[in-house]
């Protein structure tokens, strides 16, 4: 008897493995840094107060599961693995649901369309919580379980109970479940379709009770995709596209369930049509949601947070930034490497906002980048202020902001405030070690002073630091330089602000004030070039500032070339 050397794997298993692998590769390639960024703004805290606060509200279980899973997104490849597995399950269950409703038609691949719409929604905006996709998984599983009940009375009874249970477990997703049950009931049992309004009514009643008890301020936050957004964002049609497509596909399957396909040609044609229906909408939904410029920002933001300054500079050489926030990341990296005043104009600079934004931040993400830049400047009060603003904008649930707030409050000596954020981070898995290392600086001025980073940043603080924010950035930076001339990044930022705002008088006064002091012993290249322009051939001035002959010759050659 011959022994079998290979195990026969069912074709369906191979198909789903291919779907999973395709999703994994797609997410890892196109959304790697989005997943890292999602984790920066949501995480899971291992304490009973957090669990109780999240759990005992409509949709609390889905939120809890989402927060638990998202904490692992900080591990490379893990976020894509979790997302691919979750959306493969969604596609699998929808496929089984379609096959159950219309077994004569090979339409089970259509489940890819609503799943991909939900995936693009999830990746499109980090304000959209992972709970929204968890809720969709619950919905398709509950619908599949309900449709498999053959007795109409039992089916109606179970669906009514599940509509309430789903509201408690997943919140607004009960709307989708109830509508699908209504569509199924109205199509399959036309004489008594009105009975299937009961799950819809129960969902609305549950939302009304929650509204009366203060769980939300409006029905939209309890019965629509708005419930899964931060900051009370009112979602548009795109946010509900996955819900609409899922309902539409199931309705089409219900209509086609009694028809039969005869002949191989008809089967082949139907398969071709199905593939076209899958590819075309998925492509256009993807184009609608995917923004390569936004992905580039997530890339810069990740390196900014991890303080990978060389990687930021390297990335900027391959992909030119197209907005001021990306450019701020590059300029911050240059400052941290001590090259801002040397290589400023080696990179595209499109005005003062490439180095300093005087207006209010337009989003919490922008606020956090500004906070990082102010920290680099040595302007600790402003850094703390913008980290606080960013955290407020993300429901006070950002480990990234907690780290920045803990760090800046330690520098200020506000140890009790810092301890509040450190205690929160200690209740996480991946920030616990960082929090433990920061704890040694609490109420320990000597340890702070001897820390290479915290010590020099604390030296930037002076008595008026808390009273800043009059937006006279140049005056504030001068005070920091006077108080701590060893922090050389500050004068690089100050000179750059003058140059990008075309304030040559202010720049010249700065040079006169600090040249040959500890803050500015020699002039870096960009500053020398500016002095050559100001001097306009004044050899005495050029000699006084020790301008290199190379820069003078380059300036003269430029003038001759342009007939200046």
Tab-separated table of C-alpha atoms in Angstrom, residues 9-245:
chain	number	residue	atom	x	y	z
A	9	UNK	CA	-6.023	20.800	0.884
A	10	UNK	CA	-9.566	21.826	-0.057
A	11	UNK	CA	-9.752	24.426	-2.840
A	12	UNK	CA	-11.883	26.707	-0.675
A	13	UNK	CA	-9.187	26.760	2.020
A	14	UNK	CA	-6.580	27.674	-0.584
A	15	UNK	CA	-8.864	30.447	-1.886
A	16	UNK	CA	-9.286	32.008	1.553
A	17	UNK	CA	-5.564	31.753	2.244
A	18	UNK	CA	-4.944	33.671	-0.979
A	19	UNK	CA	-7.510	36.311	0.054
A	20	UNK	CA	-5.828	36.660	3.453
A	21	UNK	CA	-2.328	36.899	1.975
A	22	UNK	CA	-3.453	39.439	-0.657
A	23	UNK	CA	-5.076	41.624	1.991
A	24	UNK	CA	-2.011	41.369	4.218
A	25	UNK	CA	0.387	42.412	1.456
A	26	UNK	CA	-1.923	45.237	0.330
A	27	UNK	CA	-2.266	46.669	3.840
A	28	UNK	CA	1.424	46.305	4.648
A	29	UNK	CA	2.516	47.980	1.409
A	30	UNK	CA	-0.014	50.814	1.211
A	31	UNK	CA	-0.942	51.455	4.850
A	32	UNK	CA	2.023	50.419	6.999
A	33	UNK	CA	2.560	53.847	8.515
A	34	UNK	CA	-1.159	54.550	8.812
A	35	UNK	CA	-1.402	51.611	11.192
A	36	UNK	CA	1.483	52.931	13.273
A	37	UNK	CA	-0.268	56.294	13.338
A	38	UNK	CA	-3.605	54.770	14.363
A	39	UNK	CA	-1.916	53.241	17.403
A	40	UNK	CA	-0.520	56.627	18.461
A	41	UNK	CA	-4.014	57.955	19.090
A	42	UNK	CA	-5.807	54.959	20.642
A	43	UNK	CA	-4.621	52.252	22.985
A	44	UNK	CA	-5.699	49.818	25.688
A	45	UNK	CA	-5.182	50.494	29.388
A	46	UNK	CA	-5.003	47.568	31.781
A	47	UNK	CA	-6.975	49.035	34.643
A	48	UNK	CA	-10.491	48.367	35.846
A	49	UNK	CA	-11.658	51.996	35.579
A	50	UNK	CA	-10.805	52.144	31.872
A	51	UNK	CA	-12.448	48.786	31.151
A	52	UNK	CA	-15.616	49.704	33.072
A	53	UNK	CA	-15.832	53.145	31.471
A	54	UNK	CA	-15.617	51.689	27.964
A	55	UNK	CA	-17.605	48.500	28.521
A	56	UNK	CA	-20.699	49.904	30.184
A	57	UNK	CA	-21.881	52.095	27.343
A	58	UNK	CA	-23.591	51.315	24.019
A	59	UNK	CA	-21.069	49.613	21.755
A	60	UNK	CA	-18.627	49.200	24.611
A	61	UNK	CA	-17.580	45.638	23.796
A	62	UNK	CA	-16.667	46.502	20.207
A	63	UNK	CA	-14.686	49.522	21.445
A	64	UNK	CA	-12.914	47.404	24.034
A	65	UNK	CA	-11.972	44.747	21.473
A	66	UNK	CA	-10.834	47.450	19.035
A	67	UNK	CA	-8.670	49.188	21.649
A	68	UNK	CA	-7.209	45.850	22.731
A	69	UNK	CA	-6.222	44.930	19.166
A	70	UNK	CA	-4.924	48.353	18.196
A	71	UNK	CA	-2.267	48.332	20.923
A	72	UNK	CA	-0.412	45.699	18.866
A	73	UNK	CA	-0.238	47.977	15.823
A	74	UNK	CA	3.023	49.424	17.147
A	75	UNK	CA	4.699	46.069	16.377
A	76	UNK	CA	5.938	45.926	12.755
A	77	UNK	CA	3.781	43.683	10.534
A	78	UNK	CA	1.368	42.939	13.381
A	79	UNK	CA	-1.173	45.626	12.451
A	80	UNK	CA	-1.454	44.376	8.868
A	81	UNK	CA	-1.786	40.803	10.154
A	82	UNK	CA	-4.689	41.710	12.471
A	83	UNK	CA	-6.464	43.795	9.831
A	84	UNK	CA	-6.045	41.134	7.131
A	85	UNK	CA	-7.404	38.415	9.416
A	86	UNK	CA	-10.387	40.515	10.482
A	87	UNK	CA	-11.386	41.499	6.940
A	88	UNK	CA	-10.841	37.986	5.624
A	89	UNK	CA	-13.359	36.816	8.240
A	90	UNK	CA	-15.801	39.516	7.143
A	91	UNK	CA	-15.470	38.480	3.473
A	92	UNK	CA	-15.746	34.789	4.421
A	93	UNK	CA	-18.950	35.252	6.431
A	94	UNK	CA	-20.563	37.477	3.783
A	95	UNK	CA	-19.642	34.842	1.182
A	96	UNK	CA	-21.306	32.104	3.245
A	97	UNK	CA	-24.318	34.347	3.749
A	98	UNK	CA	-24.628	34.991	-0.002
A	99	UNK	CA	-24.216	31.284	-0.753
A	100	UNK	CA	-26.945	30.425	1.782
A	101	UNK	CA	-29.373	32.943	0.301
A	102	UNK	CA	-28.696	32.170	-3.384
A	103	UNK	CA	-27.016	28.732	-3.581
A	104	UNK	CA	-27.685	28.464	-7.330
A	105	UNK	CA	-25.564	31.527	-8.115
A	106	UNK	CA	-21.772	31.830	-7.701
A	107	UNK	CA	-22.076	35.313	-6.200
A	108	UNK	CA	-20.206	34.728	-2.946
A	109	UNK	CA	-17.230	36.793	-4.185
A	110	UNK	CA	-19.364	39.938	-3.984
A	111	UNK	CA	-18.671	40.031	-0.258
A	112	UNK	CA	-15.325	41.556	-1.118
A	113	UNK	CA	-16.966	44.857	-2.165
A	114	UNK	CA	-18.497	45.968	1.178
A	115	UNK	CA	-15.501	44.566	3.045
A	116	UNK	CA	-13.088	46.633	0.958
A	117	UNK	CA	-15.278	49.713	1.344
A	118	UNK	CA	-15.035	49.240	5.109
A	119	UNK	CA	-11.274	48.649	4.913
A	120	UNK	CA	-10.747	51.854	2.948
A	121	UNK	CA	-12.935	53.702	5.442
A	122	UNK	CA	-10.862	52.319	8.303
A	123	UNK	CA	-7.604	53.367	6.704
A	124	UNK	CA	-8.858	56.700	5.369
A	125	UNK	CA	-9.140	58.512	8.683
A	126	UNK	CA	-7.451	57.710	11.989
A	127	UNK	CA	-10.410	59.356	13.736
A	128	UNK	CA	-12.450	56.314	12.732
A	129	UNK	CA	-12.104	53.749	15.510
A	130	UNK	CA	-11.361	50.098	14.904
A	131	UNK	CA	-14.630	49.403	16.735
A	132	UNK	CA	-16.479	50.249	13.495
A	133	UNK	CA	-14.905	47.323	11.658
A	134	UNK	CA	-15.305	45.028	14.686
A	135	UNK	CA	-18.993	45.969	14.691
A	136	UNK	CA	-19.341	45.034	10.999
A	137	UNK	CA	-17.871	41.618	11.771
A	138	UNK	CA	-20.472	41.156	14.532
A	139	UNK	CA	-23.267	42.231	12.170
A	140	UNK	CA	-22.451	39.799	9.362
A	141	UNK	CA	-22.023	36.976	11.892
A	142	UNK	CA	-25.392	37.768	13.545
A	143	UNK	CA	-27.151	38.079	10.176
A	144	UNK	CA	-25.710	34.745	9.066
A	145	UNK	CA	-26.881	33.096	12.276
A	146	UNK	CA	-30.350	34.616	11.975
A	147	UNK	CA	-30.852	33.727	8.287
A	148	UNK	CA	-29.985	30.107	9.040
A	149	UNK	CA	-33.051	29.848	11.295
A	150	UNK	CA	-35.762	28.286	9.093
A	151	UNK	CA	-38.776	28.943	11.304
A	152	UNK	CA	-39.977	32.541	10.521
A	153	UNK	CA	-41.330	33.052	14.056
A	154	UNK	CA	-38.105	31.954	15.715
A	155	UNK	CA	-36.156	33.993	13.211
A	156	UNK	CA	-38.158	37.118	14.048
A	157	UNK	CA	-37.830	36.499	17.783
A	158	UNK	CA	-34.057	35.933	17.611
A	159	UNK	CA	-33.494	38.932	15.337
A	160	UNK	CA	-35.451	41.139	17.746
A	161	UNK	CA	-33.294	40.014	20.669
A	162	UNK	CA	-30.122	40.389	18.631
A	163	UNK	CA	-30.988	43.952	17.593
A	164	UNK	CA	-30.965	44.973	21.264
A	165	UNK	CA	-27.932	42.822	22.076
A	166	UNK	CA	-26.039	44.275	19.126
A	167	UNK	CA	-26.799	47.817	20.281
A	168	UNK	CA	-25.304	46.992	23.671
A	169	UNK	CA	-22.305	45.184	22.191
A	170	UNK	CA	-21.522	47.281	19.114
A	171	UNK	CA	-23.703	50.380	19.260
A	172	UNK	CA	-24.719	51.937	15.951
A	173	UNK	CA	-24.169	48.733	13.961
A	174	UNK	CA	-27.604	47.612	15.173
A	175	UNK	CA	-29.007	49.974	12.506
A	176	UNK	CA	-27.335	47.963	9.743
A	177	UNK	CA	-28.426	44.665	11.266
A	178	UNK	CA	-32.058	45.766	11.631
A	179	UNK	CA	-32.237	47.120	8.078
A	180	UNK	CA	-30.784	43.902	6.627
A	181	UNK	CA	-33.284	41.828	8.620
A	182	UNK	CA	-36.096	44.096	7.393
A	183	UNK	CA	-34.951	43.727	3.764
A	184	UNK	CA	-34.681	39.951	4.132
A	185	UNK	CA	-38.081	39.696	5.823
A	186	UNK	CA	-39.813	41.955	3.303
A	187	UNK	CA	-38.365	39.964	0.387
A	188	UNK	CA	-38.879	36.456	1.757
A	189	UNK	CA	-42.131	36.935	3.680
A	190	UNK	CA	-43.984	39.628	1.769
A	191	UNK	CA	-47.378	39.093	3.464
A	192	UNK	CA	-46.103	39.803	6.971
A	193	UNK	CA	-43.083	41.949	6.207
A	194	UNK	CA	-44.298	44.616	8.663
A	195	UNK	CA	-43.404	42.282	11.537
A	196	UNK	CA	-39.758	42.755	10.610
A	197	UNK	CA	-40.099	46.377	11.596
A	198	UNK	CA	-39.894	45.118	15.196
A	199	UNK	CA	-36.043	44.835	15.214
A	200	UNK	CA	-35.845	48.320	13.672
A	201	UNK	CA	-38.187	49.691	16.345
A	202	UNK	CA	-36.244	48.005	19.133
A	203	UNK	CA	-33.003	49.497	17.831
A	204	UNK	CA	-34.564	52.964	17.825
A	205	UNK	CA	-36.032	52.460	21.306
A	206	UNK	CA	-32.621	51.335	22.606
A	207	UNK	CA	-31.030	54.448	21.124
A	208	UNK	CA	-33.735	56.664	22.654
A	209	UNK	CA	-33.105	55.195	26.107
A	210	UNK	CA	-29.366	55.734	25.684
A	211	UNK	CA	-29.994	59.309	24.534
A	212	UNK	CA	-32.199	60.042	27.541
A	213	UNK	CA	-29.477	58.696	29.841
A	214	UNK	CA	-26.866	60.990	28.358
A	215	UNK	CA	-24.705	58.496	26.452
A	216	UNK	CA	-24.812	60.777	23.395
A	217	UNK	CA	-26.141	64.144	22.380
A	218	UNK	CA	-27.978	63.106	19.232
A	219	UNK	CA	-29.319	60.036	17.444
A	220	UNK	CA	-26.584	60.201	14.823
A	221	UNK	CA	-24.012	59.336	17.483
A	222	UNK	CA	-25.988	56.205	18.391
A	223	UNK	CA	-27.410	54.955	15.099
A	224	UNK	CA	-24.935	55.930	12.360
A	225	UNK	CA	-21.243	55.564	11.559
A	226	UNK	CA	-20.684	58.839	13.428
A	227	UNK	CA	-20.648	56.709	16.578
A	228	UNK	CA	-17.279	55.251	15.588
A	229	UNK	CA	-15.548	58.551	14.972
A	230	UNK	CA	-13.663	60.704	17.463
A	231	UNK	CA	-14.418	64.381	17.914
A	232	UNK	CA	-18.120	64.057	16.950
A	233	UNK	CA	-17.191	63.941	13.267
A	234	UNK	CA	-20.283	63.879	11.056
A	235	UNK	CA	-19.594	61.253	8.419
A	236	UNK	CA	-20.728	61.561	4.837
A	237	UNK	CA	-21.961	59.040	2.287
A	238	UNK	CA	-18.520	57.448	2.035
A	239	UNK	CA	-18.637	56.497	5.718
A	240	UNK	CA	-21.845	54.505	5.180
A	241	UNK	CA	-20.834	53.023	1.835
A	242	UNK	CA	-19.958	49.614	3.277
A	243	UNK	CA	-23.352	49.421	4.995
A	244	UNK	CA	-25.197	50.441	1.812
A	245	UNK	CA	-23.259	48.002	-0.386
